[in-house]
Short mmCIF file of C-alpha atoms in Angstrom, two decimals:
data_model
loop_
_atom_site.label_atom_id
_atom_site.label_comp_id
_atom_site.label_asym_id
_atom_site.label_seq_id
_atom_site.Cartn_x
_atom_site.Cartn_y
_atom_site.Cartn_z
CA MET A 1 45.51 7.84 6.25
CA ASN A 2 45.20 11.57 5.58
CA TYR A 3 43.65 13.00 8.75
CA ASP A 4 42.94 16.29 6.93
CA GLN A 5 40.22 14.50 5.00
CA GLU A 6 36.79 13.98 6.48
CA VAL A 7 35.74 10.36 6.74
CA LYS A 8 32.30 10.07 5.13
CA ARG A 9 29.93 7.35 6.21
CA ASP A 10 26.49 6.35 5.03
CA PRO A 11 23.74 7.84 7.18
CA PRO A 12 22.22 5.40 9.66
CA ILE A 13 19.04 3.57 8.72
CA ARG A 14 16.24 4.99 10.83
CA GLY A 15 13.29 2.98 9.58
CA VAL A 16 11.26 1.30 6.89
CA LEU A 17 8.06 2.32 5.11
CA PHE A 18 5.93 -0.43 3.56
CA ASP A 19 3.28 -0.66 0.90
CA ALA A 20 0.29 -2.79 1.94
CA ALA A 21 -1.47 -4.86 -0.76
CA GLY A 22 1.08 -6.99 -2.57
CA THR A 23 3.78 -6.27 0.03
CA LEU A 24 2.32 -7.02 3.47
CA ILE A 25 -0.93 -8.73 2.50
CA GLU A 26 -2.44 -10.38 -0.55
CA PRO A 27 -5.87 -11.88 -1.39
CA VAL A 28 -6.35 -15.47 -0.27
CA GLN A 29 -7.75 -16.25 -3.73
CA PRO A 30 -7.49 -14.45 -7.08
CA VAL A 31 -9.95 -11.55 -7.18
CA GLY A 32 -11.75 -13.05 -10.18
CA GLU A 33 -12.49 -16.25 -8.29
CA ILE A 34 -13.89 -14.36 -5.31
CA TYR A 35 -16.07 -12.17 -7.53
CA ALA A 36 -17.37 -15.21 -9.42
CA ARG A 37 -18.15 -17.10 -6.22
CA VAL A 38 -20.11 -14.24 -4.67
CA ALA A 39 -21.96 -13.61 -7.93
CA ALA A 40 -22.91 -17.29 -8.03
CA ASP A 41 -24.30 -17.00 -4.48
CA PHE A 42 -26.78 -14.49 -5.90
CA GLY A 43 -27.70 -16.59 -8.93
CA ILE A 44 -25.29 -15.16 -11.51
CA LYS A 45 -23.01 -17.64 -13.22
CA THR A 46 -19.93 -16.04 -14.68
CA ASP A 47 -16.37 -16.97 -15.57
CA ALA A 48 -13.66 -16.33 -12.96
CA GLU A 49 -10.93 -15.88 -15.54
CA ARG A 50 -13.00 -13.29 -17.39
CA LEU A 51 -13.56 -11.39 -14.17
CA GLN A 52 -9.86 -11.60 -13.30
CA SER A 53 -8.83 -10.16 -16.65
CA GLY A 54 -11.60 -7.57 -16.32
CA PHE A 55 -10.28 -6.49 -12.92
CA GLN A 56 -6.73 -6.21 -14.25
CA ARG A 57 -8.01 -4.13 -17.16
CA CYS A 58 -10.38 -1.87 -15.23
CA PHE A 59 -8.39 -1.22 -12.05
CA PRO A 60 -5.67 0.94 -13.69
CA ARG A 61 -8.37 2.97 -15.45
CA GLN A 62 -10.01 4.02 -12.20
CA PRO A 63 -9.30 7.52 -10.88
CA LYS A 64 -6.87 7.65 -8.00
CA LEU A 65 -8.28 6.37 -4.73
CA ALA A 66 -7.61 9.71 -3.09
CA PHE A 67 -10.08 12.15 -1.53
CA PRO A 68 -9.59 15.50 0.23
CA SER A 69 -8.05 15.15 3.67
CA SER A 70 -10.49 17.77 4.94
CA LEU A 71 -13.40 15.32 4.72
CA THR A 72 -14.80 13.53 7.73
CA VAL A 73 -14.17 9.81 8.10
CA ALA A 74 -17.82 9.13 7.25
CA GLU A 75 -17.58 11.22 4.07
CA THR A 76 -14.38 9.47 3.05
CA THR A 77 -15.74 5.97 3.61
CA GLY A 78 -18.80 6.87 1.55
CA LEU A 79 -16.61 7.94 -1.35
CA GLU A 80 -14.49 4.79 -0.97
CA TYR A 81 -17.63 2.69 -1.22
CA LYS A 82 -18.71 4.49 -4.41
CA TRP A 83 -15.18 4.16 -5.87
CA TRP A 84 -15.13 0.39 -5.42
CA ARG A 85 -18.75 0.05 -6.53
CA GLN A 86 -17.88 1.64 -9.87
CA LEU A 87 -14.90 -0.67 -10.28
CA VAL A 88 -16.92 -3.81 -9.57
CA TRP A 89 -19.67 -2.58 -11.91
CA ASP A 90 -17.11 -2.22 -14.72
CA VAL A 91 -15.56 -5.63 -13.96
CA LEU A 92 -18.89 -7.46 -14.00
CA ALA A 93 -19.83 -5.67 -17.23
CA ASP A 94 -23.15 -7.05 -18.58
CA ASP A 95 -23.74 -9.00 -15.37
CA ALA A 96 -23.77 -5.71 -13.43
CA ALA A 97 -27.26 -5.03 -14.84
CA SER A 98 -28.63 -7.75 -12.56
CA PRO A 99 -31.02 -6.52 -9.86
CA GLN A 100 -28.76 -8.43 -7.47
CA PHE A 101 -25.75 -6.21 -8.19
CA ASP A 102 -26.04 -4.08 -5.06
CA HIS A 103 -26.14 -7.22 -2.90
CA ILE A 104 -23.16 -8.68 -4.76
CA PHE A 105 -21.11 -5.54 -4.36
CA ASP A 106 -21.99 -5.00 -0.71
CA THR A 107 -21.00 -8.59 0.07
CA LEU A 108 -17.69 -8.19 -1.76
CA TYR A 109 -16.92 -4.85 -0.15
CA HIS A 110 -17.41 -6.13 3.37
CA HIS A 111 -15.65 -9.42 2.61
CA PHE A 112 -12.48 -7.56 1.64
CA ALA A 113 -12.69 -5.64 4.91
CA THR A 114 -12.03 -8.88 6.81
CA THR A 115 -8.91 -10.97 7.32
CA ASP A 116 -10.79 -13.92 5.79
CA ALA A 117 -10.15 -12.34 2.37
CA TRP A 118 -6.43 -11.73 2.93
CA ARG A 119 -3.30 -13.48 4.11
CA LEU A 120 0.06 -12.21 5.26
CA ILE A 121 2.78 -12.56 2.67
CA GLU A 122 5.49 -15.00 3.76
CA GLU A 123 7.95 -13.66 6.34
CA VAL A 124 6.03 -10.41 6.91
CA GLY A 125 5.35 -11.02 10.60
CA PRO A 126 8.86 -12.14 11.59
CA THR A 127 10.45 -9.41 9.46
CA LEU A 128 8.39 -6.59 10.94
CA ARG A 129 8.93 -7.81 14.49
CA GLY A 130 12.61 -8.31 13.83
CA LEU A 131 12.94 -4.72 12.61
CA ALA A 132 10.89 -3.36 15.51
CA ASP A 133 12.93 -5.33 18.05
CA ARG A 134 16.08 -3.72 16.65
CA GLY A 135 14.71 -0.24 17.11
CA PHE A 136 13.69 0.61 13.56
CA THR A 137 10.66 2.86 13.12
CA LEU A 138 8.07 1.31 10.80
CA GLY A 139 5.31 2.86 8.73
CA VAL A 140 2.85 2.11 5.92
CA VAL A 141 2.27 4.23 2.81
CA SER A 142 -0.42 2.66 0.65
CA ASN A 143 -2.88 3.40 -2.14
CA PHE A 144 -5.56 1.73 -0.05
CA ASP A 145 -8.64 2.86 1.86
CA THR A 146 -9.67 3.09 5.50
CA ARG A 147 -10.41 -0.64 5.72
CA LEU A 148 -6.65 -1.16 5.94
CA PHE A 149 -6.52 0.00 9.57
CA ASN A 150 -8.72 -2.81 10.84
CA LEU A 151 -7.05 -5.34 8.54
CA LEU A 152 -3.69 -4.53 10.12
CA ARG A 153 -5.28 -4.80 13.56
CA GLY A 154 -6.81 -8.13 12.61
CA PHE A 155 -3.41 -9.49 11.62
CA GLY A 156 -1.86 -8.15 14.83
CA LEU A 157 0.42 -5.72 12.98
CA TYR A 158 -1.12 -2.30 13.55
CA ASP A 159 0.75 -1.50 16.75
CA LEU A 160 4.08 -2.18 15.03
CA PHE A 161 3.69 0.91 12.84
CA ALA A 162 4.35 4.47 13.93
CA VAL A 163 2.21 5.78 11.07
CA VAL A 164 -0.24 4.28 8.57
CA VAL A 165 -0.95 6.55 5.59
CA VAL A 166 -3.69 5.59 3.11
CA SER A 167 -4.23 7.54 -0.09
CA SER A 168 -8.00 7.77 0.35
CA ARG A 169 -7.49 10.00 3.41
CA MET A 170 -4.59 12.02 2.03
CA GLY A 171 -5.97 13.38 -1.24
CA VAL A 172 -2.89 12.07 -3.04
CA ALA A 173 -1.66 8.62 -4.08
CA LYS A 174 1.64 7.02 -5.05
CA PRO A 175 3.67 7.85 -7.03
CA ASP A 176 2.85 11.46 -6.11
CA PRO A 177 5.72 12.50 -3.83
CA GLU A 178 3.33 14.42 -1.59
CA ILE A 179 2.12 11.23 0.09
CA PHE A 180 5.71 10.41 1.08
CA LEU A 181 6.28 13.95 2.31
CA ARG A 182 3.23 13.67 4.56
CA ALA A 183 4.40 10.33 5.89
CA SER A 184 7.85 11.75 6.59
CA GLN A 185 6.30 14.75 8.37
CA SER A 186 4.31 12.41 10.58
CA LEU A 187 7.52 10.58 11.44
CA GLY A 188 9.58 13.73 11.89
CA CYS A 189 12.20 12.77 9.34
CA GLY A 190 14.13 14.19 6.45
CA ILE A 191 12.20 17.09 5.03
CA SER A 192 13.73 19.79 7.22
CA GLN A 193 17.22 19.12 5.89
CA SER A 194 19.04 21.95 4.18
CA ARG A 195 19.31 21.81 0.41
CA GLY A 196 22.63 20.48 -0.74
CA HIS A 197 23.34 18.54 2.43
CA ALA A 198 23.24 14.78 2.67
CA PRO A 199 20.41 13.36 4.76
CA GLU A 200 21.35 12.54 8.33
CA GLU A 201 19.14 9.46 8.31
CA LYS A 202 18.20 6.82 5.77
CA TRP A 203 14.81 5.19 5.19
CA PHE A 204 13.75 2.25 3.04
CA PHE A 205 10.50 2.05 1.14
CA VAL A 206 9.39 -1.53 0.45
CA GLY A 207 6.75 -1.81 -2.23
CA ARG A 208 5.84 -1.27 -5.83
CA PHE A 209 5.29 1.75 -8.02
CA ASP A 210 3.13 1.97 -11.14
CA VAL A 211 5.72 1.17 -13.81
CA LEU A 212 3.64 3.01 -16.41
CA GLN A 213 4.26 6.30 -14.62
CA VAL A 214 7.97 6.39 -15.28
CA TRP A 215 8.49 10.12 -14.89
CA GLY A 216 6.48 10.20 -11.69
CA LEU A 217 8.60 7.33 -10.38
CA LEU A 218 11.85 9.12 -11.23
CA PHE A 219 10.62 12.24 -9.45
CA VAL A 220 9.69 10.19 -6.40
CA LEU A 221 13.06 8.45 -6.36
CA ILE A 222 14.85 11.80 -6.52
CA LEU A 223 12.66 13.18 -3.74
CA LEU A 224 13.07 10.11 -1.55
CA SER A 225 16.81 10.27 -1.99
CA TYR A 226 16.73 13.93 -0.93
CA VAL A 227 14.73 13.27 2.24
CA GLY A 228 16.71 10.14 3.06
CA ILE A 229 14.41 7.31 1.94
CA ARG A 230 15.75 4.39 -0.11
CA THR A 231 13.53 1.99 -2.05
CA LYS A 232 13.65 -1.78 -1.64
CA SER A 233 11.48 -4.35 -3.35
CA ARG A 234 12.14 -7.53 -1.34
CA PHE A 235 12.05 -8.41 2.32
CA GLY A 236 15.42 -10.10 1.89
CA ASP A 237 16.96 -6.74 0.98
CA VAL A 238 15.58 -5.15 4.13
CA LYS A 239 16.67 -8.00 6.40
CA LYS A 240 20.14 -7.95 4.89
CA GLY A 241 20.42 -4.19 5.36
CA ALA A 242 19.18 -4.46 8.93
CA GLY A 243 21.57 -7.30 9.67
CA PHE A 244 19.24 -10.09 10.74
CA SER A 245 17.54 -13.21 9.47
CA THR A 246 14.19 -14.83 10.22
CA SER A 247 15.39 -18.33 9.32
CA ARG A 248 15.87 -20.85 12.08
#
């Protein structure tokens, strides 16, 4: 071995940032089925598959769920309510003209604020606790709204995270790199490193990006690499990197 050469090692893994919907939690039933059931409770018969396809069509067309961080919590939650109301109006289409629409939407909105509407994705609990037990710092970065805080509390996960960042309170949403910068600032990682130097710590991000925003994704990946965050898409990747298994 040439002792004049510096031995370079990968920076240690400090922690893991997670997306929420589709990564930690998912709806108990398809959204279209839930919409159709609630509409039926108010006398409107509609097709669940049509509503499901309508949701998948309308959701990407919505403006980003991101409002100025200077707003009060009450102001933000009011804008969140209006944001989702517009989406449900578009999904229901002709049925939205019913005088029962406001009751339908209000029921849906509050239903999705409860753990009855969601379930933990398989292995989430053991994986998070396994990472926390091994000293990893955990966080959430999600294009969600303020209902997420109580959902995480309801599933007994909130206290496992050092930071929970939702786009509706940040004024920015993934894949905008700003939301990751703010999360990293809250965690005290990465962003103070000198340009041209390798990060002293490594982070994983577990979640999904909007594949239609390719250039935004590339920019985010470059940024995350610079501040020491690596992306992972499966819990198995994280467990393998952290050196543990949840299987018995």
